[in-house]
Amino acid sequence: MSEPVSPPSASAPLPPSTTAPAEIVTRPEPGLARGKWEAPKGAFFVVVALVVLLALGVLAKKAGLVDRLRKKSP
């Protein structure tokens, strides 16, 4: 009688490949890549500052601070 043959397990290592890769992958340099239409880094801080100022203005208007300042001025 012959011994039973078990199927290969999924954790068995694969034989090494003898063929070279067909494509060469080139990766960009690390960091933010700036294209033709991208803004410089400082522009993002300007946008954040404008949003914060606008939000503070809306909150002041809702709280009635803007109306109080207008009544006090001559």
mmCIF file of N, CA and C in Angstrom:
data_model
loop_
_atom_site.group_PDB
_atom_site.id
_atom_site.type_symbol
_atom_site.label_atom_id
_atom_site.label_comp_id
_atom_site.label_asym_id
_atom_site.label_seq_id
_atom_site.Cartn_x
_atom_site.Cartn_y
_atom_site.Cartn_z
ATOM 1 N N MET A 1 0.820 -1.181 0.000
ATOM 2 C CA MET A 1 0.000 0.000 0.000
ATOM 3 C C MET A 1 0.868 1.249 0.000
ATOM 4 N N SER A 2 0.390 2.308 -0.669
ATOM 5 C CA SER A 2 1.131 3.561 -0.689
ATOM 6 C C SER A 2 0.579 4.499 0.380
ATOM 7 N N GLU A 3 1.428 5.400 0.826
ATOM 8 C CA GLU A 3 1.011 6.345 1.859
ATOM 9 C C GLU A 3 0.160 7.448 1.238
ATOM 10 N N PRO A 4 -0.863 7.958 1.975
ATOM 11 C CA PRO A 4 -1.700 9.039 1.422
ATOM 12 C C PRO A 4 -0.883 10.331 1.302
ATOM 13 N N VAL A 5 -1.145 11.058 0.242
ATOM 14 C CA VAL A 5 -0.457 12.320 -0.011
ATOM 15 C C VAL A 5 -1.379 13.456 0.416
ATOM 16 N N SER A 6 -0.873 14.318 1.286
ATOM 17 C CA SER A 6 -1.699 15.440 1.737
ATOM 18 C C SER A 6 -1.536 16.602 0.763
ATOM 19 N N PRO A 7 -2.590 17.408 0.583
ATOM 20 C CA PRO A 7 -2.490 18.564 -0.322
ATOM 21 C C PRO A 7 -1.534 19.601 0.269
ATOM 22 N N PRO A 8 -0.910 20.412 -0.567
ATOM 23 C CA PRO A 8 0.017 21.427 -0.047
ATOM 24 C C PRO A 8 -0.737 22.461 0.788
ATOM 25 N N SER A 9 -0.140 22.882 1.880
ATOM 26 C CA SER A 9 -0.810 23.844 2.758
ATOM 27 C C SER A 9 -0.630 25.261 2.222
ATOM 28 N N ALA A 10 -1.485 26.156 2.694
ATOM 29 C CA ALA A 10 -1.434 27.548 2.238
ATOM 30 C C ALA A 10 -0.213 28.274 2.796
ATOM 31 N N SER A 11 0.335 27.762 3.891
ATOM 32 C CA SER A 11 1.484 28.433 4.489
ATOM 33 C C SER A 11 2.814 27.935 3.931
ATOM 34 N N ALA A 12 2.768 27.014 3.006
ATOM 35 C CA ALA A 12 4.008 26.511 2.414
ATOM 36 C C ALA A 12 4.645 27.603 1.570
ATOM 37 N N PRO A 13 5.961 27.774 1.651
ATOM 38 C CA PRO A 13 6.611 28.830 0.863
ATOM 39 C C PRO A 13 6.554 28.536 -0.626
ATOM 40 N N LEU A 14 6.399 29.608 -1.397
ATOM 41 C CA LEU A 14 6.364 29.468 -2.845
ATOM 42 C C LEU A 14 7.784 29.380 -3.375
ATOM 43 N N PRO A 15 7.975 28.677 -4.468
ATOM 44 C CA PRO A 15 9.320 28.621 -5.045
ATOM 45 C C PRO A 15 9.719 29.998 -5.571
ATOM 46 N N PRO A 16 10.992 30.352 -5.510
ATOM 47 C CA PRO A 16 11.416 31.672 -5.990
ATOM 48 C C PRO A 16 11.177 31.833 -7.478
ATOM 49 N N SER A 17 10.805 33.039 -7.863
ATOM 50 C CA SER A 17 10.530 33.331 -9.264
ATOM 51 C C SER A 17 11.847 33.508 -10.007
ATOM 52 N N THR A 18 11.900 32.996 -11.209
ATOM 53 C CA THR A 18 13.127 33.104 -12.001
ATOM 54 C C THR A 18 13.038 34.211 -13.035
ATOM 55 N N THR A 19 11.866 34.852 -13.157
ATOM 56 C CA THR A 19 11.715 35.915 -14.147
ATOM 57 C C THR A 19 11.891 37.275 -13.482
ATOM 58 N N ALA A 20 12.419 38.207 -14.221
ATOM 59 C CA ALA A 20 12.600 39.571 -13.725
ATOM 60 C C ALA A 20 11.288 40.329 -13.862
ATOM 61 N N PRO A 21 11.090 41.378 -13.063
ATOM 62 C CA PRO A 21 9.851 42.160 -13.203
ATOM 63 C C PRO A 21 9.769 42.802 -14.580
ATOM 64 N N ALA A 22 8.540 42.883 -15.080
ATOM 65 C CA ALA A 22 8.329 43.407 -16.427
ATOM 66 C C ALA A 22 8.259 44.932 -16.437
ATOM 67 N N GLU A 23 7.920 45.557 -15.310
ATOM 68 C CA GLU A 23 7.770 47.010 -15.264
ATOM 69 C C GLU A 23 8.695 47.600 -14.210
ATOM 70 N N ILE A 24 9.153 48.804 -14.467
ATOM 71 C CA ILE A 24 9.956 49.527 -13.491
ATOM 72 C C ILE A 24 9.079 50.623 -12.906
ATOM 73 N N VAL A 25 8.954 50.626 -11.598
ATOM 74 C CA VAL A 25 8.108 51.598 -10.914
ATOM 75 C C VAL A 25 8.988 52.730 -10.408
ATOM 76 N N THR A 26 8.637 53.958 -10.788
ATOM 77 C CA THR A 26 9.357 55.124 -10.276
ATOM 78 C C THR A 26 8.431 55.875 -9.339
ATOM 79 N N ARG A 27 8.900 56.100 -8.131
ATOM 80 C CA ARG A 27 8.090 56.791 -7.129
ATOM 81 C C ARG A 27 8.556 58.239 -7.013
ATOM 82 N N PRO A 28 7.618 59.158 -6.725
ATOM 83 C CA PRO A 28 8.018 60.559 -6.553
ATOM 84 C C PRO A 28 8.817 60.733 -5.267
ATOM 85 N N GLU A 29 9.536 61.839 -5.185
ATOM 86 C CA GLU A 29 10.295 62.133 -3.976
ATOM 87 C C GLU A 29 9.328 62.388 -2.831
ATOM 88 N N PRO A 30 9.719 62.073 -1.602
ATOM 89 C CA PRO A 30 8.821 62.296 -0.474
ATOM 90 C C PRO A 30 8.513 63.780 -0.273
ATOM 91 N N GLY A 31 7.352 64.058 0.277
ATOM 92 C CA GLY A 31 6.927 65.442 0.519
ATOM 93 C C GLY A 31 5.800 65.822 -0.418
ATOM 94 N N LEU A 32 5.302 67.030 -0.232
ATOM 95 C CA LEU A 32 4.217 67.515 -1.081
ATOM 96 C C LEU A 32 4.762 67.903 -2.445
ATOM 97 N N ALA A 33 4.186 67.325 -3.461
ATOM 98 C CA ALA A 33 4.583 67.685 -4.822
ATOM 99 C C ALA A 33 3.769 68.900 -5.247
ATOM 100 N N ARG A 34 4.420 69.876 -5.817
ATOM 101 C CA ARG A 34 3.719 71.079 -6.242
ATOM 102 C C ARG A 34 3.588 71.076 -7.751
ATOM 103 N N GLY A 35 2.363 70.995 -8.206
ATOM 104 C CA GLY A 35 2.101 71.040 -9.632
ATOM 105 C C GLY A 35 1.956 72.476 -10.099
ATOM 106 N N LYS A 36 1.569 72.632 -11.340
ATOM 107 C CA LYS A 36 1.456 73.961 -11.937
ATOM 108 C C LYS A 36 0.391 74.809 -11.246
ATOM 109 N N TRP A 37 -0.709 74.191 -10.823
ATOM 110 C CA TRP A 37 -1.831 74.947 -10.278
ATOM 111 C C TRP A 37 -1.948 74.830 -8.761
ATOM 112 N N GLU A 38 -0.961 74.272 -8.087
ATOM 113 C CA GLU A 38 -1.041 74.134 -6.637
ATOM 114 C C GLU A 38 -0.502 75.382 -5.953
ATOM 115 N N ALA A 39 -1.115 75.709 -4.823
ATOM 116 C CA ALA A 39 -0.725 76.907 -4.075
ATOM 117 C C ALA A 39 0.485 76.605 -3.193
ATOM 118 N N PRO A 40 1.232 77.629 -2.833
ATOM 119 C CA PRO A 40 2.335 77.422 -1.896
ATOM 120 C C PRO A 40 1.807 77.089 -0.503
ATOM 121 N N LYS A 41 2.688 76.615 0.345
ATOM 122 C CA LYS A 41 2.294 76.146 1.670
ATOM 123 C C LYS A 41 1.620 77.240 2.498
ATOM 124 N N GLY A 42 2.068 78.475 2.396
ATOM 125 C CA GLY A 42 1.518 79.574 3.184
ATOM 126 C C GLY A 42 0.080 79.913 2.836
ATOM 127 N N ALA A 43 -0.352 79.591 1.627
ATOM 128 C CA ALA A 43 -1.724 79.903 1.216
ATOM 129 C C ALA A 43 -2.742 79.126 2.047
ATOM 130 N N PHE A 44 -2.394 77.944 2.493
ATOM 131 C CA PHE A 44 -3.322 77.159 3.300
ATOM 132 C C PHE A 44 -3.542 77.820 4.663
ATOM 133 N N PHE A 45 -2.481 78.414 5.226
ATOM 134 C CA PHE A 45 -2.624 79.116 6.501
ATOM 135 C C PHE A 45 -3.477 80.369 6.336
ATOM 136 N N VAL A 46 -3.361 81.044 5.218
ATOM 137 C CA VAL A 46 -4.173 82.232 4.951
ATOM 138 C C VAL A 46 -5.646 81.842 4.860
ATOM 139 N N VAL A 47 -5.941 80.750 4.197
ATOM 140 C CA VAL A 47 -7.331 80.292 4.063
ATOM 141 C C VAL A 47 -7.896 79.924 5.430
ATOM 142 N N VAL A 48 -7.115 79.237 6.245
ATOM 143 C CA VAL A 48 -7.583 78.871 7.588
ATOM 144 C C VAL A 48 -7.846 80.128 8.418
ATOM 145 N N ALA A 49 -6.965 81.114 8.329
ATOM 146 C CA ALA A 49 -7.157 82.359 9.074
ATOM 147 C C ALA A 49 -8.419 83.081 8.618
ATOM 148 N N LEU A 50 -8.679 83.116 7.319
ATOM 149 C CA LEU A 50 -9.894 83.762 6.814
ATOM 150 C C LEU A 50 -11.150 83.050 7.292
ATOM 151 N N VAL A 51 -11.125 81.738 7.319
ATOM 152 C CA VAL A 51 -12.290 80.978 7.791
ATOM 153 C C VAL A 51 -12.536 81.257 9.269
ATOM 154 N N VAL A 52 -11.467 81.311 10.062
ATOM 155 C CA VAL A 52 -11.621 81.594 11.495
ATOM 156 C C VAL A 52 -12.174 83.001 11.704
ATOM 157 N N LEU A 53 -11.648 83.986 10.980
ATOM 158 C CA LEU A 53 -12.150 85.358 11.113
ATOM 159 C C LEU A 53 -13.609 85.470 10.685
ATOM 160 N N LEU A 54 -13.976 84.803 9.621
ATOM 161 C CA LEU A 54 -15.365 84.812 9.166
ATOM 162 C C LEU A 54 -16.281 84.167 10.205
ATOM 163 N N ALA A 55 -15.843 83.056 10.779
ATOM 164 C CA ALA A 55 -16.651 82.388 11.802
ATOM 165 C C ALA A 55 -16.807 83.268 13.036
ATOM 166 N N LEU A 56 -15.739 83.953 13.436
ATOM 167 C CA LEU A 56 -15.840 84.866 14.579
ATOM 168 C C LEU A 56 -16.779 86.031 14.277
ATOM 169 N N GLY A 57 -16.762 86.520 13.059
ATOM 170 C CA GLY A 57 -17.676 87.590 12.666
ATOM 171 C C GLY A 57 -19.125 87.149 12.713
ATOM 172 N N VAL A 58 -19.385 85.950 12.248
ATOM 173 C CA VAL A 58 -20.756 85.427 12.280
ATOM 174 C C VAL A 58 -21.204 85.236 13.725
ATOM 175 N N LEU A 59 -20.318 84.710 14.569
ATOM 176 C CA LEU A 59 -20.678 84.532 15.978
ATOM 177 C C LEU A 59 -20.929 85.873 16.663
ATOM 178 N N ALA A 60 -20.133 86.887 16.359
ATOM 179 C CA ALA A 60 -20.332 88.215 16.947
ATOM 180 C C ALA A 60 -21.662 88.804 16.502
ATOM 181 N N LYS A 61 -22.020 88.597 15.256
ATOM 182 C CA LYS A 61 -23.304 89.101 14.740
ATOM 183 C C LYS A 61 -24.464 88.393 15.438
ATOM 184 N N LYS A 62 -24.353 87.069 15.594
ATOM 185 C CA LYS A 62 -25.422 86.306 16.249
ATOM 186 C C LYS A 62 -25.556 86.690 17.726
ATOM 187 N N ALA A 63 -24.434 87.010 18.370
ATOM 188 C CA ALA A 63 -24.461 87.367 19.789
ATOM 189 C C ALA A 63 -24.917 88.806 20.009
ATOM 190 N N GLY A 64 -25.030 89.587 18.951
ATOM 191 C CA GLY A 64 -25.480 90.962 19.078
ATOM 192 C C GLY A 64 -24.365 91.947 19.352
ATOM 193 N N LEU A 65 -23.136 91.524 19.290
ATOM 194 C CA LEU A 65 -22.011 92.429 19.555
ATOM 195 C C LEU A 65 -21.853 93.470 18.457
ATOM 196 N N VAL A 66 -22.178 93.132 17.249
ATOM 197 C CA VAL A 66 -22.033 94.066 16.132
ATOM 198 C C VAL A 66 -23.028 95.206 16.284
ATOM 199 N N ASP A 67 -24.256 94.905 16.664
ATOM 200 C CA ASP A 67 -25.275 95.944 16.844
ATOM 201 C C ASP A 67 -24.917 96.875 18.001
ATOM 202 N N ARG A 68 -24.345 96.337 19.084
ATOM 203 C CA ARG A 68 -23.949 97.166 20.224
ATOM 204 C C ARG A 68 -22.846 98.139 19.825
ATOM 205 N N LEU A 69 -21.902 97.680 19.030
ATOM 206 C CA LEU A 69 -20.802 98.549 18.599
ATOM 207 C C LEU A 69 -21.301 99.645 17.663
ATOM 208 N N ARG A 70 -22.274 99.354 16.831
ATOM 209 C CA ARG A 70 -22.812 100.356 15.899
ATOM 210 C C ARG A 70 -23.591 101.438 16.638
ATOM 211 N N LYS A 71 -24.299 101.086 17.698
ATOM 212 C CA LYS A 71 -25.081 102.069 18.459
ATOM 213 C C LYS A 71 -24.177 103.013 19.238
ATOM 214 N N LYS A 72 -23.021 102.543 19.696
ATOM 215 C CA LYS A 72 -22.117 103.380 20.480
ATOM 216 C C LYS A 72 -21.357 104.375 19.617
ATOM 217 N N SER A 73 -21.141 104.069 18.377
ATOM 218 C CA SER A 73 -20.350 104.972 17.533
ATOM 219 C C SER A 73 -21.183 106.204 17.171
ATOM 220 N N PRO A 74 -20.559 107.409 17.100
ATOM 221 C CA PRO A 74 -21.308 108.658 16.847
ATOM 222 C C PRO A 74 -21.797 108.803 15.443
#
